[in-house]
């Protein structure tokens, strides 16, 4: 059998089920990507792995000190493949009819391989998935069926050979066998693994420990006899992983009590519930591939988030890294660390999936606030300085290759404050905001005050020796993005202090002084924002930086911003990351430059998405870059929803926190986009349907007092539910809650 066929195994889905899966949710190919890094990554927020990969990763489990910390690789024991054999030997390529089908079912949340063998007269289906409800469990199943036709070999005895391709031993764990297991009920093979190196002794005194339990051992290939009178043969292997042995054991026992069909059904129901009740996007028009890319992008992000309903209580969540939970032990995976990518690129989309998902993500920052304070103090500042890269402990873990990045990319702290402000505008949750967001924003504001250099005589303040999003230019002064997002963070901290009633007058005055004094560079003659002090026009930059003052920051909507788009579009390097072009698209859309917006929107995904399973690359195809790049997916979905859809959540100049609906347009070849189940406030759900000339908005608040609307000079009480149609020539709509 070819290696590409046996590399991993998966189970069968009955044809009737497959037929019900819409094309927009089914990714199917007969040829694998030339680079197997671009196979789908599956996960459930607790564990994840990449199809055909050699690693399983677990939420929050890292190994290595400081910048050498990376996700701790667990051998991929669920990477199993099945060969079909008889007494004449095992199947070969010549026995395969119409090739092997590799299928990613996004709606039901599993990957499968289907192979039909002419010579043996059988078909073999294999499926794998991390269970979304029983989220400590990884599942492999195989089903073999006899074909209706017969040939000379059909009556010969047959067997299936299951082989595990787990990869090499892990260099991150010391594994010991706790129990070899046996055929006795409940006697499972059990391994205990302990990481070898702690990340930071002050915040992690002991190594991490995990337990891995197997429904059966596959240390040696398993041969399943298949009597000639039996039409179908099926088998499954379950692996359970957790920090707590009793939790792991219960999960495995609970799973094994279910039949294969019921186990799959519970998993698929969980995924179907997400698509039907939590979030989905429907695209109408000649846009099948775009629909598949959208659905795949949503699926890959959700796969790294905790399931909200599980068999046993979730562990604490340790954040979203750029390439997701199923990757992380390589530098190309950014070692599974958390960056500004989480708050600026992914969180606006995660918040649409559900506010509880967003709270899981932001909860990581809250729990690591003490580590951020430690980091500020250790680097000579006050308040809380969130590190550029963080992992298990929340301390700085930037790769030793790049110390200047850790030293100068200070914008991540105000980025987090900005994300908290935007989340408050969407959630309207004062209790959570005062309890969780306020301590973060206050300490970030204190850090910015201590980091700024102010001149009392000119009443100006500067952030010196920094690096903005454009990583090609280190050690610059007054990066315009850094200063702008810092102003927003300081202003939000001041507002929250009054809202939550907890700050001294002296503290507020310092925040206001630095906020008012921070310099926002602007070239008067050319009417654009230089990226930093001393920037020479036409200097090539890496990625979106200054243009972010428009969307997402909503800091500058003037003609200066329009010129920024024009100037920086011509100097951003071709090999830049995907989300750069998505941000150009979103900003051009807000300035009603549809031709340019369409050009950049398509540029932002067509060169970055591998065709087989719609897996994203960080850089255009042909350049080296990360796979399963969730950051790029987040930027792309923001351009679709907040750009073309005209939706946004934010704070007005007069301190109103609102949901906005502006002009809506559609991408090329798209007639209509329907976004289901957008959460607004703690109990309301909205839908948005937009076309090229108008949009329709519906919301229902099942508990609150209802909504009010502002549109131009018009003010309207909407009650607890409303349906609005907005023509593009109408003024924008602002929606807020009745108090």
XYZ file of C-alpha atoms in Angstrom:
739
model
C 0.000 0.000 0.000
C 1.286 3.489 -0.771
C 2.640 5.445 2.160
C 0.290 8.330 1.363
C -2.641 5.975 1.890
C -1.492 4.257 5.058
C -0.001 7.334 6.716
C -3.069 7.812 8.884
C -6.395 6.210 9.319
C -9.952 7.282 9.794
C -13.416 5.595 9.881
C -16.412 5.379 7.727
C -19.366 7.546 7.391
C -22.428 5.996 5.837
C -23.110 7.305 2.347
C -26.526 8.576 3.372
C -24.926 10.873 5.946
C -22.330 12.102 3.489
C -24.989 12.970 0.922
C -26.600 15.324 3.425
C -23.452 17.418 3.837
C -23.664 20.581 1.689
C -20.783 21.168 -0.697
C -19.838 24.295 1.202
C -18.955 22.110 4.214
C -17.241 19.240 2.387
C -13.630 19.437 1.210
C -12.691 16.464 -0.942
C -9.645 15.523 -2.977
C -8.022 12.475 -4.564
C -4.515 13.935 -4.322
C -2.830 15.118 -1.159
C -1.002 18.454 -0.886
C 2.638 18.218 -1.938
C 3.480 19.565 1.511
C 1.698 17.540 4.199
C 2.004 20.510 6.572
C -1.091 21.773 4.799
C -3.307 18.923 5.913
C -6.225 19.911 8.179
C -5.638 20.561 11.853
C -8.326 19.128 14.144
C -8.924 20.002 17.769
C -11.453 20.703 20.491
C -9.672 23.261 22.663
C -8.267 20.539 24.922
C -6.182 18.527 22.451
C -5.340 18.948 18.796
C -3.317 17.382 15.996
C -2.668 17.739 12.287
C -3.768 14.955 9.957
C -0.766 12.804 8.967
C 1.324 14.654 11.569
C 3.480 13.100 14.252
C 2.268 15.197 17.183
C -0.653 15.662 19.536
C -0.680 18.840 21.610
C -2.608 19.630 24.761
C -3.925 23.015 25.853
C -1.413 24.753 28.124
C 1.236 22.033 28.135
C 4.658 23.453 27.246
C 8.240 22.367 27.740
C 11.400 24.475 27.821
C 12.764 27.467 29.687
C 12.040 31.044 28.625
C 12.277 31.557 24.878
C 12.855 27.828 24.393
C 9.390 27.034 25.725
C 7.211 25.352 23.118
C 4.164 23.154 23.033
C 5.153 19.781 24.447
C 4.861 17.184 21.694
C 2.912 14.047 22.539
C 3.546 11.278 19.981
C 0.563 11.018 17.651
C -0.751 7.672 18.839
C -4.068 8.295 17.074
C -2.226 8.397 13.727
C -3.321 4.912 12.723
C -3.736 3.392 9.290
C -5.433 0.246 8.088
C -4.244 -2.117 5.368
C -6.553 -4.657 3.745
C -4.887 -8.065 3.349
C -5.528 -11.696 2.495
C -3.329 -14.795 2.328
C -1.839 -13.558 -0.957
C -0.631 -10.318 0.642
C -1.856 -6.804 1.307
C -3.497 -4.426 -1.132
C -1.365 -2.457 -3.570
C -1.962 0.559 -5.787
C -3.116 -1.671 -8.617
C -6.004 -2.877 -6.435
C -7.365 0.651 -5.892
C -10.382 1.728 -7.958
C -10.660 5.452 -8.831
C -8.008 6.412 -6.314
C -8.351 7.159 -2.635
C -10.724 9.897 -1.493
C -9.575 12.222 1.289
C -12.445 14.163 2.823
C -12.726 16.904 5.443
C -16.302 17.185 6.695
C -16.469 20.612 8.313
C -20.098 20.379 9.354
C -19.727 17.105 11.258
C -16.144 17.721 12.353
C -14.152 14.725 11.122
C -11.647 13.689 8.473
C -11.985 10.451 6.516
C -10.238 8.378 3.893
C -12.185 6.053 1.582
C -10.462 3.401 -0.555
C -12.017 0.747 -2.807
C -9.927 -2.329 -3.668
C -10.883 -4.052 -6.896
C -8.740 -7.142 -6.416
C -9.936 -7.807 -2.879
C -13.555 -6.891 -3.592
C -13.845 -4.582 -0.573
C -13.968 -0.916 0.412
C -12.271 0.509 3.491
C -13.304 3.721 5.207
C -11.310 5.310 7.990
C -12.153 8.354 10.101
C -10.456 10.329 12.859
C -11.559 13.177 15.096
C -10.977 14.711 18.538
C -14.384 14.465 20.166
C -16.058 17.835 20.683
C -18.158 16.753 23.694
C -15.920 14.035 25.191
C -13.044 16.404 24.668
C -10.329 14.345 26.387
C -10.886 11.607 23.777
C -9.332 11.099 20.344
C -11.150 8.659 18.099
C -10.035 6.397 15.238
C -12.460 4.055 13.517
C -12.324 1.833 10.460
C -15.163 0.089 8.593
C -14.572 -2.399 5.778
C -17.394 -3.595 3.509
C -17.524 -6.334 0.882
C -18.447 -5.149 -2.588
C -21.393 -6.576 -4.451
C -19.185 -7.934 -7.263
C -17.005 -10.997 -6.893
C -13.678 -12.082 -8.338
C -11.120 -14.831 -7.970
C -9.862 -13.589 -4.609
C -13.192 -12.733 -3.056
C -13.593 -15.908 -1.024
C -10.077 -16.002 0.344
C -9.717 -15.324 4.084
C -9.091 -11.639 4.826
C -7.864 -9.514 7.653
C -7.312 -5.843 8.411
C -3.917 -4.748 9.689
C -3.917 -1.611 11.880
C -0.553 0.122 12.278
C 0.285 3.105 14.412
C 2.508 5.905 13.020
C 3.121 7.916 16.179
C 6.500 9.310 15.155
C 9.645 9.347 17.273
C 9.741 9.445 21.047
C 8.973 12.860 22.455
C 11.894 15.027 23.541
C 9.504 17.086 25.692
C 8.252 14.339 28.028
C 9.577 11.557 30.150
C 6.918 8.859 29.762
C 6.616 5.907 32.090
C 4.221 2.968 31.824
C 1.830 2.991 34.784
C -0.142 0.020 33.539
C 0.462 -2.198 30.516
C -3.238 -2.981 30.346
C -4.874 -6.300 29.566
C -8.004 -7.764 28.034
C -9.765 -7.422 31.380
C -12.559 -4.850 31.459
C -11.354 -1.442 32.642
C -7.686 -2.441 32.612
C -6.260 0.106 30.174
C -2.730 0.734 29.039
C -1.730 3.884 30.937
C 1.230 6.222 30.471
C 2.275 9.059 32.739
C 4.227 11.845 31.074
C 6.168 14.612 32.773
C 7.645 17.601 30.958
C 11.399 17.927 31.263
C 12.036 21.670 31.692
C 9.883 24.293 33.427
C 9.194 27.577 31.658
C 9.862 29.963 34.522
C 10.699 28.702 38.027
C 9.043 31.635 39.774
C 5.674 30.963 38.111
C 6.084 27.231 37.497
C 7.920 25.440 40.287
C 7.205 21.922 38.979
C 7.075 20.181 35.605
C 3.667 19.483 34.088
C 2.173 16.013 34.204
C -0.270 14.294 31.875
C -1.862 10.845 31.651
C -2.561 8.989 28.418
C -4.935 5.999 28.431
C -5.481 3.657 25.491
C -8.536 1.519 24.775
C -6.001 -1.016 23.483
C -2.308 -1.099 22.776
C -1.066 -0.766 19.213
C 2.623 -0.991 19.963
C 2.610 -3.804 17.433
C 0.322 -3.892 14.374
C -3.103 -5.298 15.162
C -4.575 -7.917 12.811
C -8.367 -8.250 12.730
C -9.616 -11.476 11.188
C -12.514 -11.120 8.767
C -14.519 -14.312 8.200
C -15.695 -14.831 4.615
C -19.355 -14.957 5.711
C -19.204 -11.533 7.333
C -20.129 -8.585 5.051
C -18.756 -5.831 7.291
C -15.907 -5.500 9.769
C -15.440 -2.470 12.005
C -13.075 -1.482 14.787
C -12.209 1.587 16.831
C -9.326 2.831 18.966
C -9.794 5.511 21.628
C -7.058 7.506 23.339
C -7.821 9.798 26.303
C -5.477 12.518 27.595
C -5.661 14.809 30.632
C -3.601 16.106 33.543
C -5.735 14.136 35.993
C -5.643 10.338 35.764
C -9.161 9.961 37.180
C -10.552 12.430 34.629
C -8.766 10.584 31.842
C -10.074 7.218 33.001
C -13.650 8.425 33.334
C -13.546 9.915 29.846
C -12.323 6.683 28.307
C -14.870 4.608 30.210
C -17.737 6.922 29.258
C -16.753 6.852 25.589
C -16.427 3.069 25.467
C -19.956 2.683 26.808
C -21.254 4.200 23.570
C -21.512 2.450 20.245
C -19.430 3.851 17.396
C -22.545 5.291 15.776
C -23.695 6.982 18.984
C -20.222 8.323 19.692
C -20.014 9.889 16.236
C -23.557 11.190 16.515
C -22.778 12.976 19.792
C -19.704 14.558 18.211
C -21.510 15.611 15.035
C -24.442 16.974 17.015
C -22.044 19.209 18.911
C -20.569 20.556 15.683
C -23.999 20.893 14.049
C -25.204 22.839 17.067
C -22.333 25.279 16.597
C -23.136 25.855 12.916
C -26.895 26.046 13.437
C -27.160 27.907 16.741
C -23.869 29.647 17.510
C -22.436 30.996 14.256
C -22.481 30.484 10.518
C -22.114 32.433 7.277
C -24.108 31.625 4.160
C -22.937 33.037 0.843
C -25.181 33.138 -2.208
C -23.851 33.518 -5.716
C -21.223 31.924 -7.913
C -18.890 31.529 -4.939
C -18.602 27.886 -3.885
C -14.865 28.083 -3.266
C -15.224 31.299 -1.252
C -17.945 29.635 0.832
C -15.686 26.663 1.488
C -12.800 28.932 2.487
C -15.084 30.836 4.870
C -16.426 27.651 6.477
C -12.991 26.072 6.705
C -11.602 29.230 8.315
C -14.340 29.233 10.937
C -13.802 25.519 11.563
C -10.043 25.826 12.036
C -10.401 28.681 14.551
C -13.186 26.956 16.507
C -11.079 23.779 16.630
C -8.612 25.602 18.882
C -11.302 26.961 21.222
C -12.743 25.117 24.238
C -16.047 23.356 23.689
C -18.677 25.138 25.771
C -20.518 21.901 26.574
C -18.377 18.930 27.599
C -18.624 15.632 29.438
C -16.314 16.888 32.199
C -15.376 20.410 33.257
C -12.815 22.106 31.028
C -9.374 22.989 32.276
C -8.274 26.625 32.195
C -7.677 27.885 28.669
C -4.204 29.012 27.616
C -4.979 31.127 24.586
C -4.998 31.150 20.801
C -1.663 30.903 19.027
C -1.158 31.875 15.361
C -1.270 28.297 14.045
C -3.701 26.813 16.538
C -3.707 24.072 19.130
C -2.761 21.252 16.748
C 0.689 22.737 16.086
C 3.379 24.296 18.215
C 6.718 22.541 18.641
C 8.369 24.207 15.638
C 9.606 27.755 15.107
C 7.327 27.908 12.057
C 4.431 27.320 14.468
C 5.680 30.167 16.661
C 6.132 27.425 19.275
C 2.447 27.618 20.165
C 2.842 31.041 21.814
C 0.298 33.841 22.192
C 0.892 37.169 20.409
C -1.053 40.317 19.552
C -2.550 38.090 16.858
C -5.001 36.847 19.479
C -6.618 40.175 20.342
C -6.288 42.137 17.102
C -6.719 39.475 14.430
C -8.682 36.574 15.913
C -10.714 37.876 18.866
C -13.105 40.074 16.806
C -14.193 36.879 15.018
C -14.176 34.711 18.138
C -16.507 37.240 19.808
C -19.012 36.650 17.009
C -18.932 32.910 17.671
C -20.119 33.641 21.204
C -19.224 35.905 24.108
C -18.279 32.922 26.255
C -15.601 31.957 23.723
C -14.214 35.486 23.912
C -14.217 35.388 27.707
C -12.187 32.173 27.564
C -9.592 33.925 25.403
C -9.495 37.115 27.464
C -9.540 35.078 30.671
C -6.050 33.888 29.794
C -4.809 37.499 29.868
C -6.570 38.124 33.172
C -4.995 35.082 34.808
C -1.558 36.161 33.563
C -1.830 39.723 34.861
C 0.570 39.036 37.734
C 3.132 37.718 35.265
C 2.655 40.903 33.194
C 3.287 43.004 36.305
C 6.398 40.965 36.996
C 7.549 41.547 33.418
C 7.045 45.311 33.707
C 8.999 45.456 36.944
C 11.778 43.218 35.613
C 12.259 45.533 32.637
C 12.258 48.717 34.724
C 8.647 49.886 34.380
C 5.446 50.055 36.392
C 2.037 48.522 35.880
C 1.541 45.513 33.640
C 3.596 44.853 30.542
C 2.264 41.860 28.648
C 5.120 40.051 26.922
C 5.305 39.894 23.146
C 5.087 36.100 23.375
C 3.586 34.154 26.245
C 2.706 30.535 26.932
C 2.059 28.570 30.141
C 3.275 31.043 32.787
C 2.475 34.332 31.045
C 6.121 35.452 31.220
C 8.183 36.496 28.203
C 9.037 33.527 25.984
C 10.116 35.206 22.753
C 12.575 33.079 20.808
C 16.204 33.856 21.750
C 16.826 34.635 18.072
C 15.028 37.961 18.307
C 15.620 39.874 21.558
C 14.778 43.236 19.968
C 11.255 42.023 19.240
C 10.658 41.211 22.910
C 12.169 44.526 23.961
C 10.411 46.825 21.508
C 7.002 45.382 20.515
C 5.286 47.095 23.421
C 2.040 47.656 21.507
C 0.733 44.259 22.605
C -0.308 45.702 26.000
C -2.496 48.504 24.614
C -3.697 46.038 21.949
C -5.168 43.964 24.770
C -6.827 47.055 26.273
C -8.254 47.956 22.858
C -9.668 44.441 22.539
C -11.270 44.757 25.967
C -12.893 48.041 24.938
C -14.296 46.507 21.763
C -15.526 43.476 23.683
C -17.307 45.713 26.185
C -19.023 47.517 23.310
C -20.321 44.168 22.069
C -21.058 42.456 25.389
C -22.445 45.384 27.423
C -21.318 43.319 30.414
C -20.390 45.818 33.125
C -19.928 43.234 35.844
C -17.393 41.217 33.835
C -15.717 44.372 32.562
C -15.264 45.907 36.012
C -14.152 42.598 37.486
C -11.858 41.370 34.711
C -11.120 44.121 32.183
C -10.645 47.045 34.553
C -7.614 45.650 36.459
C -5.903 44.876 33.138
C -6.584 48.267 31.554
C -5.535 50.147 34.684
C -2.211 48.346 34.968
C -1.561 48.660 31.215
C -2.198 52.407 31.517
C 0.322 52.613 34.373
C 2.851 50.801 32.203
C 2.323 53.208 29.303
C 2.800 56.186 31.621
C 6.065 54.755 32.920
C 7.216 53.831 29.394
C 6.499 57.236 27.847
C 9.029 60.064 27.690
C 7.288 63.413 28.199
C 8.468 67.008 27.731
C 6.693 69.330 30.153
C 7.680 72.434 28.208
C 5.949 71.273 25.014
C 3.378 69.020 26.699
C 4.300 66.221 24.316
C 4.983 62.586 25.049
C 6.874 60.002 23.030
C 7.277 56.242 22.942
C 10.929 55.750 22.047
C 12.875 52.713 20.840
C 9.862 50.689 19.790
C 8.861 48.361 16.973
C 5.421 48.617 15.466
C 3.558 45.901 13.572
C 6.085 46.478 10.773
C 8.831 44.225 12.075
C 11.242 45.248 9.327
C 11.947 48.475 11.221
C 13.110 48.047 14.815
C 14.236 50.682 17.294
C 12.126 53.552 15.988
C 10.452 56.419 17.804
C 6.760 57.278 17.842
C 5.500 54.455 15.683
C 2.125 55.901 14.767
C 0.174 52.676 15.350
C 1.758 52.130 18.776
C 1.021 55.701 19.852
C -2.549 55.616 18.537
C -3.497 52.347 20.206
C -1.814 53.574 23.406
C -3.976 56.720 23.355
C -7.065 54.529 23.032
C -5.898 52.313 25.910
C -5.249 55.272 28.204
C -8.613 56.845 27.366
C -10.451 53.584 27.985
C -8.699 53.141 31.325
C -9.792 56.627 32.331
C -13.384 55.928 31.288
C -13.424 52.576 33.085
C -12.067 54.172 36.238
C -15.167 56.348 36.379
C -17.497 53.561 35.276
C -16.144 51.065 37.788
C -15.472 53.703 40.448
C -11.968 52.743 41.413
C -9.009 55.066 40.745
C -7.281 58.036 42.358
C -7.433 61.518 40.832
C -3.637 61.597 40.566
C -3.592 58.337 38.638
C -6.260 59.572 36.227
C -4.418 62.825 35.630
C -1.233 60.964 34.704
C -3.118 58.791 32.228
C -4.783 61.851 30.680
C -1.522 63.780 30.491
C 0.247 61.028 28.577
C -2.765 60.335 26.365
C -3.109 64.002 25.430
C 0.621 64.368 24.895
C 1.374 61.299 22.777
C 2.531 62.461 19.368
C 0.686 61.267 16.283
C 3.027 61.996 13.414
C 1.555 63.631 10.328
C 3.270 65.020 7.255
C 1.471 68.318 6.605
C 2.609 68.758 3.023
C 1.793 65.235 1.859
C -1.136 64.766 4.273
C -0.223 61.274 5.432
C 1.039 59.603 8.601
C 4.731 58.639 8.488
C 5.009 55.213 10.063
C 7.583 56.463 12.582
C 9.834 59.452 13.221
C 12.278 59.737 10.349
C 10.376 57.423 8.006
C 11.470 58.091 4.441
C 8.623 57.971 1.969
C 8.627 54.842 -0.268
C 10.639 52.783 2.229
C 9.465 49.165 1.923
C 7.608 47.825 4.967
C 6.608 44.304 6.028
C 2.884 44.478 6.719
C -0.171 46.544 7.653
C 0.850 49.096 10.266
C -0.175 52.723 9.839
C -3.274 51.842 7.815
C -4.691 50.161 10.933
C -5.497 53.659 12.245
C -8.621 53.397 10.083
C -9.947 49.911 10.662
C -9.741 48.363 13.216
C -8.735 51.265 15.477
C -11.253 53.794 14.064
C -8.716 56.397 15.130
C -8.537 58.384 11.884
C -11.234 58.523 9.197
C -9.974 61.702 7.503
C -8.395 62.301 4.115
C -5.057 61.606 5.811
C -6.089 57.992 6.276
C -7.130 57.714 2.617
C -3.669 58.924 1.636
C -2.120 56.404 4.041
C -3.849 53.622 2.109
C -2.528 54.911 -1.188
C 1.012 55.478 0.034
C 1.493 52.230 1.959
C -0.173 50.023 -0.651
C 2.773 50.794 -2.908
C 5.503 49.977 -0.372
C 4.252 46.856 1.432
C 6.339 43.874 0.437
C 4.802 41.089 -1.618
C 5.747 38.387 0.868
C 3.833 40.059 3.675
C 1.336 38.085 5.779
C -2.196 37.436 4.555
C -4.053 39.727 6.945
C -2.242 42.768 5.547
C -4.233 42.697 2.305
C -7.451 41.964 4.188
C -6.933 45.176 6.139
C -6.360 47.143 2.960
C -9.639 45.665 1.702
C -11.569 46.544 4.873
C -10.251 50.098 4.831
C -10.903 50.631 1.132
C -14.450 49.389 1.682
C -15.007 51.941 4.426
C -13.852 54.586 2.003
C -16.159 53.201 -0.744
C -13.323 52.295 -3.095
C -14.878 49.004 -4.190
C -12.561 48.149 -7.088
C -9.471 48.383 -4.903
C -11.255 46.650 -2.030
C -12.158 43.686 -4.225
C -8.615 43.487 -5.539
C -7.069 43.398 -2.075
C -9.738 41.090 -0.640
C -8.999 38.466 -3.278
C -5.273 39.032 -2.897
C -5.692 38.381 0.821
C -6.797 34.775 0.336
C -6.207 33.494 -3.197
C -2.431 33.321 -2.817
C -2.547 32.067 0.767
C -5.075 29.217 0.797
C -4.085 25.721 -0.295
C -6.806 24.336 -2.555
C -7.253 20.826 -1.142
C -8.449 21.539 2.394
C -8.469 25.361 2.409
C -5.583 25.468 4.871
C -3.961 28.909 5.141
C -0.310 29.817 4.857
C 1.167 32.850 6.595
C 2.892 33.945 3.400
C 1.947 33.630 -0.275
C 2.427 30.214 -1.834
C 6.063 29.962 -2.876
C 7.420 31.653 0.254
C 8.330 30.000 3.555
C 5.694 30.525 6.207
C 3.480 28.994 8.851
C 0.639 26.595 8.028
C -2.905 26.700 9.417
C -2.384 30.440 9.892
C -5.354 31.432 12.037
C -4.166 35.037 12.095
C -4.688 35.293 8.340
C -8.100 33.636 8.653
C -9.099 36.184 11.289
C -8.088 39.117 9.088
C -9.912 37.629 6.095
C -13.152 37.095 8.031
C -12.921 40.612 9.463
C -12.699 42.024 5.929
C -15.805 40.053 4.947
C -17.922 40.893 8.014
C -16.688 44.281 9.217
C -15.616 45.457 5.768
C -18.182 44.284 3.237
C -20.866 43.815 5.911
C -20.429 47.272 7.416
C -20.798 45.879 10.956
C -18.747 47.060 13.923
C -18.768 47.420 17.695
C -17.027 50.327 19.358
C -16.911 53.511 21.354
C -17.997 56.907 20.041
C -16.338 60.255 20.712
C -18.994 60.974 23.327
C -18.320 57.684 25.154
C -21.245 55.663 23.835
C -20.613 51.948 23.341
C -22.585 50.777 20.347
C -23.199 48.353 17.524
C -22.796 50.066 14.151
C -24.167 49.265 10.703
C -22.742 51.156 7.779
C -22.676 50.756 4.032
C -22.730 47.130 2.862
C -21.190 45.748 -0.311
C -20.461 42.236 -1.551
C -17.291 40.502 -2.759
C -16.928 39.597 -6.441
C -19.496 37.027 -7.681
C -21.412 37.173 -4.396
C -25.093 38.142 -4.432
C -25.802 37.987 -0.714
C -24.153 37.182 2.609
C -26.175 35.998 5.617
C -24.555 35.931 9.051
C -26.474 33.942 11.616
C -26.512 34.418 15.373
C -24.356 37.459 16.143
C -24.280 37.961 19.933
C -24.938 41.475 21.197
C -25.186 42.184 24.886
C -25.471 39.392 27.373
C -28.717 37.920 26.055
C -29.443 39.290 22.575
C -28.859 37.592 19.235
C -28.800 39.301 15.852
C -28.635 38.311 12.216
C -27.221 40.343 9.354
C -28.077 39.871 5.687
C -26.276 42.146 3.270
C -26.213 42.724 -0.455
C -24.430 45.261 -2.617
C -26.959 48.041 -2.025
C -28.723 47.340 1.236
C -28.621 45.317 4.430
C -31.193 43.773 6.763
C -30.615 43.600 10.496
C -32.699 41.655 13.014
C -32.126 41.413 16.768
C -33.981 39.868 19.677
C -33.234 40.524 23.353
C -34.914 37.788 25.342
C -34.328 39.273 28.813
C -33.324 42.943 28.653
C -35.371 46.100 28.223
C -34.718 46.286 24.517
C -32.893 48.524 22.055
C -32.783 52.086 20.822
C -31.562 53.343 17.479
C -29.849 56.482 16.284
C -29.746 57.192 12.538
C -28.707 60.670 11.546
C -30.944 62.996 13.583
C -33.538 60.290 14.087
C -33.909 58.544 17.469
C -36.159 55.483 17.792
C -37.106 53.105 20.585
C -37.041 49.609 19.086
C -38.253 47.401 21.932
C -36.930 43.917 22.590
C -36.891 42.878 18.939
C -36.534 44.672 15.650
C -36.086 44.156 11.924
C -34.441 46.970 10.018
C -33.597 47.458 6.364
C -30.923 49.979 5.539
C -30.262 51.304 2.036
C -26.684 52.325 1.324
C -27.685 55.942 0.788
C -29.211 56.071 4.289
C -27.214 57.324 7.282
C -25.396 54.680 9.340
C -27.365 52.982 12.103
C -26.233 52.940 15.730
C -27.865 50.428 18.081
C -27.586 50.538 21.868
C -29.507 49.139 24.815
C -32.292 50.788 26.740
C -31.295 51.367 30.349
